[in-house]
mmCIF file of C-alpha atoms and ligand atoms in Angstrom:
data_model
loop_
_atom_site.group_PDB
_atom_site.id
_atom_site.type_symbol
_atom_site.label_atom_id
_atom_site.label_comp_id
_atom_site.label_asym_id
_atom_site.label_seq_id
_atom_site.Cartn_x
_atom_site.Cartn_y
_atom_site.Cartn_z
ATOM 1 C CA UNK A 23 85.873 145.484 84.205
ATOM 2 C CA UNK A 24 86.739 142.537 85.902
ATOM 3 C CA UNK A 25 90.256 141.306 86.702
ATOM 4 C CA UNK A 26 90.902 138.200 84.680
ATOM 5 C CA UNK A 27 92.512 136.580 88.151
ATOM 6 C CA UNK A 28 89.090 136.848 89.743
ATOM 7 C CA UNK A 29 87.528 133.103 89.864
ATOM 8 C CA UNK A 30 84.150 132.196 91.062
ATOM 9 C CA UNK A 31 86.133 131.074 94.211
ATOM 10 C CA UNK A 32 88.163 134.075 95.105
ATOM 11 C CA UNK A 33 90.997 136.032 93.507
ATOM 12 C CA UNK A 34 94.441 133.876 93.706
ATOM 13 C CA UNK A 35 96.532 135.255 96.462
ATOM 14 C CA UNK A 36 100.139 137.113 94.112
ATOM 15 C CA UNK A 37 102.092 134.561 94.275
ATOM 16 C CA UNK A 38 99.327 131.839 92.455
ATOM 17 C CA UNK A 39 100.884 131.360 88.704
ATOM 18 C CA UNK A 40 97.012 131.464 87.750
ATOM 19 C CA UNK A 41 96.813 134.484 86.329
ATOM 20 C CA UNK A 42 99.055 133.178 83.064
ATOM 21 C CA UNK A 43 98.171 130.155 82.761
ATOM 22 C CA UNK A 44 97.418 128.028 79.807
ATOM 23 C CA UNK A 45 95.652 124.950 79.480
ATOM 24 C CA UNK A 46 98.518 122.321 80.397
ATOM 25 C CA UNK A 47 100.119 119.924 77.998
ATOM 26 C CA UNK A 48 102.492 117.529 77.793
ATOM 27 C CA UNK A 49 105.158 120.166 76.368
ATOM 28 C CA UNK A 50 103.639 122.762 78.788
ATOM 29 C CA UNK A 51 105.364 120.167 81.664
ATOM 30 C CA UNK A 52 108.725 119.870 79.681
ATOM 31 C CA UNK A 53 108.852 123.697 79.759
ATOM 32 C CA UNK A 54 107.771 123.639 83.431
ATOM 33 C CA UNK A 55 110.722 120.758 84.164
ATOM 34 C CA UNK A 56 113.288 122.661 81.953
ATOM 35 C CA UNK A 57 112.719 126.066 83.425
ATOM 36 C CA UNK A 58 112.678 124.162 87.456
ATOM 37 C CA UNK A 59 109.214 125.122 88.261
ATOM 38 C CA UNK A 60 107.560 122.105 90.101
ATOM 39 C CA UNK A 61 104.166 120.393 89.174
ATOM 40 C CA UNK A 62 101.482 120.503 91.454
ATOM 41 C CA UNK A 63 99.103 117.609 91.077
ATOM 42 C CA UNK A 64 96.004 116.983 93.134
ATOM 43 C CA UNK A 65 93.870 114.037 93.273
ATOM 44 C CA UNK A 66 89.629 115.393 92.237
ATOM 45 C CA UNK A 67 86.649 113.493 91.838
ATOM 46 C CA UNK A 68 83.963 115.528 91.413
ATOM 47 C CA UNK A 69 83.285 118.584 89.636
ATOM 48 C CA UNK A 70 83.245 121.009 92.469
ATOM 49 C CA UNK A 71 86.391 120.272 93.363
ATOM 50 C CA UNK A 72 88.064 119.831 90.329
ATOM 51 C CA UNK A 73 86.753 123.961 89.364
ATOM 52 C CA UNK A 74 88.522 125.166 92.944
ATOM 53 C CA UNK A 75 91.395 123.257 92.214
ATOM 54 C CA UNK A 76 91.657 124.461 88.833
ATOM 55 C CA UNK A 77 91.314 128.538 89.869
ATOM 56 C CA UNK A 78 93.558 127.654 92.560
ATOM 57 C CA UNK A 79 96.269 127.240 90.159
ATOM 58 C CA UNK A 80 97.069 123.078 90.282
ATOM 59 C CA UNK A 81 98.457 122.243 86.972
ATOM 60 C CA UNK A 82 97.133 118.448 87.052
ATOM 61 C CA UNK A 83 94.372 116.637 88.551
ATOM 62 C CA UNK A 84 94.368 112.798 88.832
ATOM 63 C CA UNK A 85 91.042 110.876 88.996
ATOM 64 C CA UNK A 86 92.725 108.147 91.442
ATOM 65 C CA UNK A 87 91.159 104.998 91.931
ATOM 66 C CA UNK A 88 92.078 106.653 96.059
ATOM 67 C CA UNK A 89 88.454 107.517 95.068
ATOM 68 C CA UNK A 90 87.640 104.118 96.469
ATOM 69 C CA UNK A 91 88.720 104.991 99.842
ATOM 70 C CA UNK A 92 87.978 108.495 99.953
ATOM 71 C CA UNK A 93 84.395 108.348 98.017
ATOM 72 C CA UNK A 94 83.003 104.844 98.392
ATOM 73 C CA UNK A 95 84.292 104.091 101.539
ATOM 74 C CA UNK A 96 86.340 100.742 100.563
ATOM 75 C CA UNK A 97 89.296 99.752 102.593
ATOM 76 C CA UNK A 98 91.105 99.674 99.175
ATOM 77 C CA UNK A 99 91.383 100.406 96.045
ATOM 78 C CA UNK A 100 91.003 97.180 94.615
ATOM 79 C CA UNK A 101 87.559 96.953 94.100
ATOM 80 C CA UNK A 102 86.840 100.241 91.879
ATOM 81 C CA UNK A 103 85.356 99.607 89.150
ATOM 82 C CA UNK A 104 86.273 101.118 85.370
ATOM 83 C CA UNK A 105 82.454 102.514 84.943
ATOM 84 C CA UNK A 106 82.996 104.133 88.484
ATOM 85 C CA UNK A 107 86.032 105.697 87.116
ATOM 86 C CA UNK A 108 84.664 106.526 83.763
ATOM 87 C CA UNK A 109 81.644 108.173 86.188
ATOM 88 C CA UNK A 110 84.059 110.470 88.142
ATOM 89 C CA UNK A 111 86.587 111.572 85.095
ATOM 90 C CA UNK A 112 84.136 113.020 83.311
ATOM 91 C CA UNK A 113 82.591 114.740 86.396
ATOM 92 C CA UNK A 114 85.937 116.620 87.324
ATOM 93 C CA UNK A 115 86.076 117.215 83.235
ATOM 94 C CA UNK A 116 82.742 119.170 83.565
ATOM 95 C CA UNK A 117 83.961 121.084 86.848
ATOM 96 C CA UNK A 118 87.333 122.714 85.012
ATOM 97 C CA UNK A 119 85.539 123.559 82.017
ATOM 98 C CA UNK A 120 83.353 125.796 84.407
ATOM 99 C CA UNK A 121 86.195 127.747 84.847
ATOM 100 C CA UNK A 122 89.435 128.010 83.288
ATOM 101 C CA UNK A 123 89.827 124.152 81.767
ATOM 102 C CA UNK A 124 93.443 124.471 82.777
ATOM 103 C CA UNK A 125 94.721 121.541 84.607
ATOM 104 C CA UNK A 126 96.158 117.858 82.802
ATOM 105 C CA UNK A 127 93.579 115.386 83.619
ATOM 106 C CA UNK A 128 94.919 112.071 84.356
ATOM 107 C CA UNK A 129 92.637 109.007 84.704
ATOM 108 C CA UNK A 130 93.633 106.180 86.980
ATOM 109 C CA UNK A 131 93.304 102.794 84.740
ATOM 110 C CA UNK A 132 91.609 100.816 88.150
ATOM 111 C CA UNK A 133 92.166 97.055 89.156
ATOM 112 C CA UNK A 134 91.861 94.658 86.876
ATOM 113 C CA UNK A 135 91.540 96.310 83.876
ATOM 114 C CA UNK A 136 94.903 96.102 82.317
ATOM 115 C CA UNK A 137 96.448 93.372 83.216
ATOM 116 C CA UNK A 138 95.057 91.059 81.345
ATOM 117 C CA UNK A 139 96.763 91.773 77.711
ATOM 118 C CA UNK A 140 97.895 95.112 76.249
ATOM 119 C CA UNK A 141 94.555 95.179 73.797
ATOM 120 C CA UNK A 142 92.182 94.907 77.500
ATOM 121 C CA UNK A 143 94.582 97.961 78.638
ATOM 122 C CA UNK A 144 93.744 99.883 75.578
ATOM 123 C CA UNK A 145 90.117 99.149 75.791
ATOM 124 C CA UNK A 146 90.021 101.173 79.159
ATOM 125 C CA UNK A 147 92.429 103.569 78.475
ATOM 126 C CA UNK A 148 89.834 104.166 75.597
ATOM 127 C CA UNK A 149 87.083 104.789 77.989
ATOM 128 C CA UNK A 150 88.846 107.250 80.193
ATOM 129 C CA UNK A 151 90.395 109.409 77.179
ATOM 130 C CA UNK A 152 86.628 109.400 76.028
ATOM 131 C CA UNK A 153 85.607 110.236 79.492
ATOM 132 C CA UNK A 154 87.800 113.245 78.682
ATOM 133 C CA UNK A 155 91.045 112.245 80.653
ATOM 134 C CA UNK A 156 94.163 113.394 78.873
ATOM 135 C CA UNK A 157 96.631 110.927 80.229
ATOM 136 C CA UNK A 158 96.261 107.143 81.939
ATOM 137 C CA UNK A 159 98.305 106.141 84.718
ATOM 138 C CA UNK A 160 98.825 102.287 85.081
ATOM 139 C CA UNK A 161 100.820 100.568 88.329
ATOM 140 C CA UNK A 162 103.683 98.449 88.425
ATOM 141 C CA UNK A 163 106.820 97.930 86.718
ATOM 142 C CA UNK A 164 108.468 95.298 84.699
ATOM 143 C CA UNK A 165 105.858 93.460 82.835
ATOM 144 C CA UNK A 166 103.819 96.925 82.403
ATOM 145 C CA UNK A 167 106.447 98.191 80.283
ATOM 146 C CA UNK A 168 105.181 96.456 76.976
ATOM 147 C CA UNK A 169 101.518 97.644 78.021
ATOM 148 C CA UNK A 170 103.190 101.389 78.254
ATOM 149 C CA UNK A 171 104.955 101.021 75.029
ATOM 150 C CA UNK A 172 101.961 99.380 73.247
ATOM 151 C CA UNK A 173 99.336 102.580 74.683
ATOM 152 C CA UNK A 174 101.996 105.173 73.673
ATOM 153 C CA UNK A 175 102.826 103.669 70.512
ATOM 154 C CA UNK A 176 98.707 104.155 69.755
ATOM 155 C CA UNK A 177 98.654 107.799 71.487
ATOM 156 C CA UNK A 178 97.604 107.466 74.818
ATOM 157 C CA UNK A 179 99.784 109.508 77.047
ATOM 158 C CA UNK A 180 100.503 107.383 80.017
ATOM 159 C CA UNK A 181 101.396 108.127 84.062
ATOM 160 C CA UNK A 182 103.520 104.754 85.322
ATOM 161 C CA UNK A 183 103.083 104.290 89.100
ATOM 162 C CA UNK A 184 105.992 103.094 91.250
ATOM 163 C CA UNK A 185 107.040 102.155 95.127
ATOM 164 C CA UNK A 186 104.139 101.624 97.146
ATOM 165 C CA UNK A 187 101.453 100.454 94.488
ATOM 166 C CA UNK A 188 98.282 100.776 96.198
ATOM 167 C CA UNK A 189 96.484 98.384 93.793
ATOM 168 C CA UNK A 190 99.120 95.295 94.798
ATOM 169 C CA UNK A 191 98.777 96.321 98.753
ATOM 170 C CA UNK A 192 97.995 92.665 99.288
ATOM 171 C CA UNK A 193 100.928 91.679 98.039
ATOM 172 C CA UNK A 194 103.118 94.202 99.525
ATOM 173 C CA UNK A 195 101.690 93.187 102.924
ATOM 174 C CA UNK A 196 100.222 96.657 104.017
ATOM 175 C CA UNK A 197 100.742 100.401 103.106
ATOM 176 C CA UNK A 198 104.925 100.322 103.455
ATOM 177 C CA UNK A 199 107.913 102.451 102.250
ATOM 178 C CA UNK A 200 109.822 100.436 99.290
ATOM 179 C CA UNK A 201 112.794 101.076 97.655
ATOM 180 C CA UNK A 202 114.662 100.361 100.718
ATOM 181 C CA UNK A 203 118.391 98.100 100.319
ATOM 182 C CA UNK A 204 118.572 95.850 97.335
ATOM 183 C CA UNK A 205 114.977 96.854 95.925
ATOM 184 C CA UNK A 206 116.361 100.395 95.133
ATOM 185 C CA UNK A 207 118.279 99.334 91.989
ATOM 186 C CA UNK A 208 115.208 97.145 90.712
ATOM 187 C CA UNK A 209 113.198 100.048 90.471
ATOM 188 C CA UNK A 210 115.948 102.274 89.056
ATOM 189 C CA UNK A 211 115.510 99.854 86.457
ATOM 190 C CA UNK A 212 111.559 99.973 85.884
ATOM 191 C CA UNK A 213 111.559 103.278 85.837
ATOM 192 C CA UNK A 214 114.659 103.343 83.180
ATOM 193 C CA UNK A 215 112.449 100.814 81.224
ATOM 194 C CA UNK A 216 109.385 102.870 81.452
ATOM 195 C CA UNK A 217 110.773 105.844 80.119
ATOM 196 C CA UNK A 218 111.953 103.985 77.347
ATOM 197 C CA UNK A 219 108.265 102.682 76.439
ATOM 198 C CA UNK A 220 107.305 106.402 76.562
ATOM 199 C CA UNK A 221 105.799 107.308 80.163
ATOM 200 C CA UNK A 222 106.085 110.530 80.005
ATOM 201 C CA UNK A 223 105.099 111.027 83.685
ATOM 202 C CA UNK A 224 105.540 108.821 86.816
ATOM 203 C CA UNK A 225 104.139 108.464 90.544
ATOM 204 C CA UNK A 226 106.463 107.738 93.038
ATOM 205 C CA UNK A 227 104.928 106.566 95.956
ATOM 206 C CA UNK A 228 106.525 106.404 99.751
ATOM 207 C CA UNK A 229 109.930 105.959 98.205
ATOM 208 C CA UNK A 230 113.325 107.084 99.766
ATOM 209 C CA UNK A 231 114.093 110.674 99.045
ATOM 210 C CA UNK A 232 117.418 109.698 97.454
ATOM 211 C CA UNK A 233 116.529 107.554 95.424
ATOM 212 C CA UNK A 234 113.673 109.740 93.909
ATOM 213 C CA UNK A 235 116.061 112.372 93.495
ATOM 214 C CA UNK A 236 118.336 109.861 91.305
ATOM 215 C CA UNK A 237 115.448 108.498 89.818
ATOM 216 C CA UNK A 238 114.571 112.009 88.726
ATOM 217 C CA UNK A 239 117.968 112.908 87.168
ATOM 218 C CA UNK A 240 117.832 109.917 85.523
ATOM 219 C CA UNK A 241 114.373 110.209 83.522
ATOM 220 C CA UNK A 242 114.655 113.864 81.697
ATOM 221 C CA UNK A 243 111.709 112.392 79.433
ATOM 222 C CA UNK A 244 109.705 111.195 82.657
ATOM 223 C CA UNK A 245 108.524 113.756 84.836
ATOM 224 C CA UNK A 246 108.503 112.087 88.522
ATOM 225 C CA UNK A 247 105.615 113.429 91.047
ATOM 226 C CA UNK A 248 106.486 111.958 94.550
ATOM 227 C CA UNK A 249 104.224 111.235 97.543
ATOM 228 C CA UNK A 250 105.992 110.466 100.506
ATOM 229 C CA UNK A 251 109.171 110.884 98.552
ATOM 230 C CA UNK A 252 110.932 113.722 99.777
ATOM 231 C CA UNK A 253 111.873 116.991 97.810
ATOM 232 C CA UNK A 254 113.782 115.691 94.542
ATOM 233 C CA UNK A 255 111.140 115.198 92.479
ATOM 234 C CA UNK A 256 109.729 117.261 89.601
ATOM 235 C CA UNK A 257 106.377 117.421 90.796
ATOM 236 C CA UNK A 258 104.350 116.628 94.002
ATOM 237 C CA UNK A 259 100.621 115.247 94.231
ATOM 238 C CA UNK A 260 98.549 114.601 97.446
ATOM 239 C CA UNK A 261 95.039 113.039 97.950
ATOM 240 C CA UNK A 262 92.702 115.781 98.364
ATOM 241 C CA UNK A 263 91.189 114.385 101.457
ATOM 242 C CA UNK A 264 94.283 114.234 102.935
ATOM 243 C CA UNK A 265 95.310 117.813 102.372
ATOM 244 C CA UNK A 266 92.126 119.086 103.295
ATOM 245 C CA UNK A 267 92.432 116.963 106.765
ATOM 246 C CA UNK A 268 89.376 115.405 106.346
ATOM 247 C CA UNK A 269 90.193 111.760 105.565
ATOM 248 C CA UNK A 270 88.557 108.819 107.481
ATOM 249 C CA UNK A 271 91.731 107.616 108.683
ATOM 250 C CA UNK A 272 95.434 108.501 110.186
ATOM 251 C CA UNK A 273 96.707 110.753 107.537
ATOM 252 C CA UNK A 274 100.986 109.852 106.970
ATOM 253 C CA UNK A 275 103.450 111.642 108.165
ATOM 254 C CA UNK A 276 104.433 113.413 104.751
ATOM 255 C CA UNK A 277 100.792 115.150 104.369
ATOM 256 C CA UNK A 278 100.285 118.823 105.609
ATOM 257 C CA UNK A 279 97.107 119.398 106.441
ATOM 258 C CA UNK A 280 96.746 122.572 104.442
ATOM 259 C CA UNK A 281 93.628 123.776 105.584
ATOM 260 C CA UNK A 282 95.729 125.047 109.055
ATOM 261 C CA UNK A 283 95.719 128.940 108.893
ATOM 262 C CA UNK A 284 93.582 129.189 105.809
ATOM 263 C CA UNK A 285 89.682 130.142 105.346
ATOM 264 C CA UNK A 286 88.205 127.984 102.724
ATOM 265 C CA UNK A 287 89.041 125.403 100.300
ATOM 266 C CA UNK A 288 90.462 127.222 97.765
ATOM 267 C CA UNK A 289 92.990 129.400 99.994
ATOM 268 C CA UNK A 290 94.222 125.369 101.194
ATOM 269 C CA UNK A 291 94.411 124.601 97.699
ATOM 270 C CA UNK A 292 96.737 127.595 96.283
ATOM 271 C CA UNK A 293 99.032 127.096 99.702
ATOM 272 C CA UNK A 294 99.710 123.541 98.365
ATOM 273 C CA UNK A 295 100.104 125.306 94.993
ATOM 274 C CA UNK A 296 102.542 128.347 96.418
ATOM 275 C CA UNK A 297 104.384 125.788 98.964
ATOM 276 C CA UNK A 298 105.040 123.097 96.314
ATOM 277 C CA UNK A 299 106.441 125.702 93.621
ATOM 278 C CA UNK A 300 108.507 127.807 96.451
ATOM 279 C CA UNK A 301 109.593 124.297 97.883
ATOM 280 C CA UNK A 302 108.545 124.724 101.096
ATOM 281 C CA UNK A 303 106.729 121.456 100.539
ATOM 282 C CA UNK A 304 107.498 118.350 101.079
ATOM 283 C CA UNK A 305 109.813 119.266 104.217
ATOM 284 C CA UNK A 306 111.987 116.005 103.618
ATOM 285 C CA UNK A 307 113.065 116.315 107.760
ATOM 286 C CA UNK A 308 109.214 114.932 108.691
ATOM 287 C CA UNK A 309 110.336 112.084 106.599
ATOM 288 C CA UNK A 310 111.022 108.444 108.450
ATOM 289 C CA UNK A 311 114.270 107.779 106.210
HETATM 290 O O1 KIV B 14 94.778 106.857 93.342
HETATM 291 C C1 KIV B 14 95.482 107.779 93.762
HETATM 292 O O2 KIV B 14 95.020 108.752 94.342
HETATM 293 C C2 KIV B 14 96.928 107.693 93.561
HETATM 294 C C3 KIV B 14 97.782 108.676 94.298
HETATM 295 C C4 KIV B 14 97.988 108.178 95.678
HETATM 296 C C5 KIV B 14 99.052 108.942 93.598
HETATM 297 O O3 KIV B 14 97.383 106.841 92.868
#
């Protein structure tokens, strides 16, 4: 008979939780976050990579407007459209149910497409959850919070998106850390806010690591995921590209290029898996602050 660990990939190397695991939920995560095991989230855009991903144990996969960069080639993310995300959600939806159908599938709501007025938000959050996305994720704080509340209040599970916003990068003036002096409390704030609409999840991006540490024991309904945030979050995600060391451009200082001292795709992937959950990564010493 065949072991139930074996995937079409490979078996999962011992210390992989795949073995056990159920399809992830929202309460699956509290139980995670009350028990101290970390999330492991991984951007995926196509099916391919979403089925290694999933056999290599990640609990969630975000369709990321990154896709933009990573896929298309832009030089941001600002000019992804909702079909293209619609396009690649419910490709990585068809590539987990080829093998275990495990992983929380969140669906980047792209440029454009919320702002407007809660009802346009809802409109494409509807086409993602139809593309098969369990959750939305949304940028920004402060005036999103009514948008959050509004989506929640009609049962769309939504991601919030914090620090360095990729979407506003014109704005921001480049790719930069935030969060730094007097900026700190305002997004202690948000993220206070956004909990209270009901986000039950939220990106921290390029953040101090002390401040995503009190961020984190502030939100015990809001599970934080850093990148570039240091160790204090509840969960970790990375681009895939990055991880994989195959991006077109300078990857950050706070990616490991997982790929060093393993064979194949999926033996990168459950490293990032074993090295997230064991804490081994992120190493908050290669961080600037
Ligand atoms: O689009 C994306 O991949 C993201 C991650 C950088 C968190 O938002």
């Amino acid at each position: 008979m065949t072991s139930p660990n074996v995937t079409p990939y490979g078996t999962p190397p011992p210390a992989s939780p795949v073995a056990t695991r159920k399809p992830v939920s929202l309460p699956r995560l509290n139980d995670m976050r009350e028990r101290g095991e970390k999330i492991t989230m991984l951007t995926a855009y196509d099916a391919t990579f979403a089925a290694v991903a999933d056999a290599a144990g990640v609990d969630c996969l975000l369709v990321g407007d990154s896709l933009g960069m990573v896929c298309q080639g832009l030089t941001s993310t600002v000019g992804v459209s909702l079909d293209t995300m619609r396009y690649h959600t419910e490709s990585v939806v068809r590539g987990i149910q080829r093998v275990q159908g495990t992983p929380w599938i969140i669906g980047d709501l792209p440029f454009g497409t919320y702002q407007e007025s809660r009802e346009q938000a809802l409109r494409s959050a509807s086409v993602l959850m139809q593309a098969g996305a369990h959750m939305v994720k949304l940028e920004g704080g402060g005036w999103t919070t009514e948008t959050v509340r509004f989506l929640v209040e009609r049962g769309v599970p939504v991601c919030a998106h914090l620090g360095l916003t990729p979407q506003t990068v014109h704005s921001l003036g480049g790719y930069r850390f935030q969060g730094r002096g007097d900026s700190a409390d305002k997004l202690l704030q948000e993220a206070l806010a956004l909990q209270d609409a009901g986000a039950s999840m939220l990106v921290l991006e390029m953040v101090p690591a002390t401040l995503s540490a009190e961020l984190t024991l502030a939100l015990p309904r809001c599970h934080t995921i850093g990148i570039g945030a240091g160790d204090g979050t509840a969960g970790q995600v990375l681009v895939m590209h990055d991880m994989l060391g195959v991006n077109l451009g300078k990857n950050p200082k706070f990616v490991r290029n997982f790929m060093n001292g393993q064979h194949s795709v999926f033996e990168a992937m459950a490293a990032y898996v074993r090295a997230v959950k064991d804490g081994s990564f992120p190493d908050n010493a290669l961080h600037a602050w």
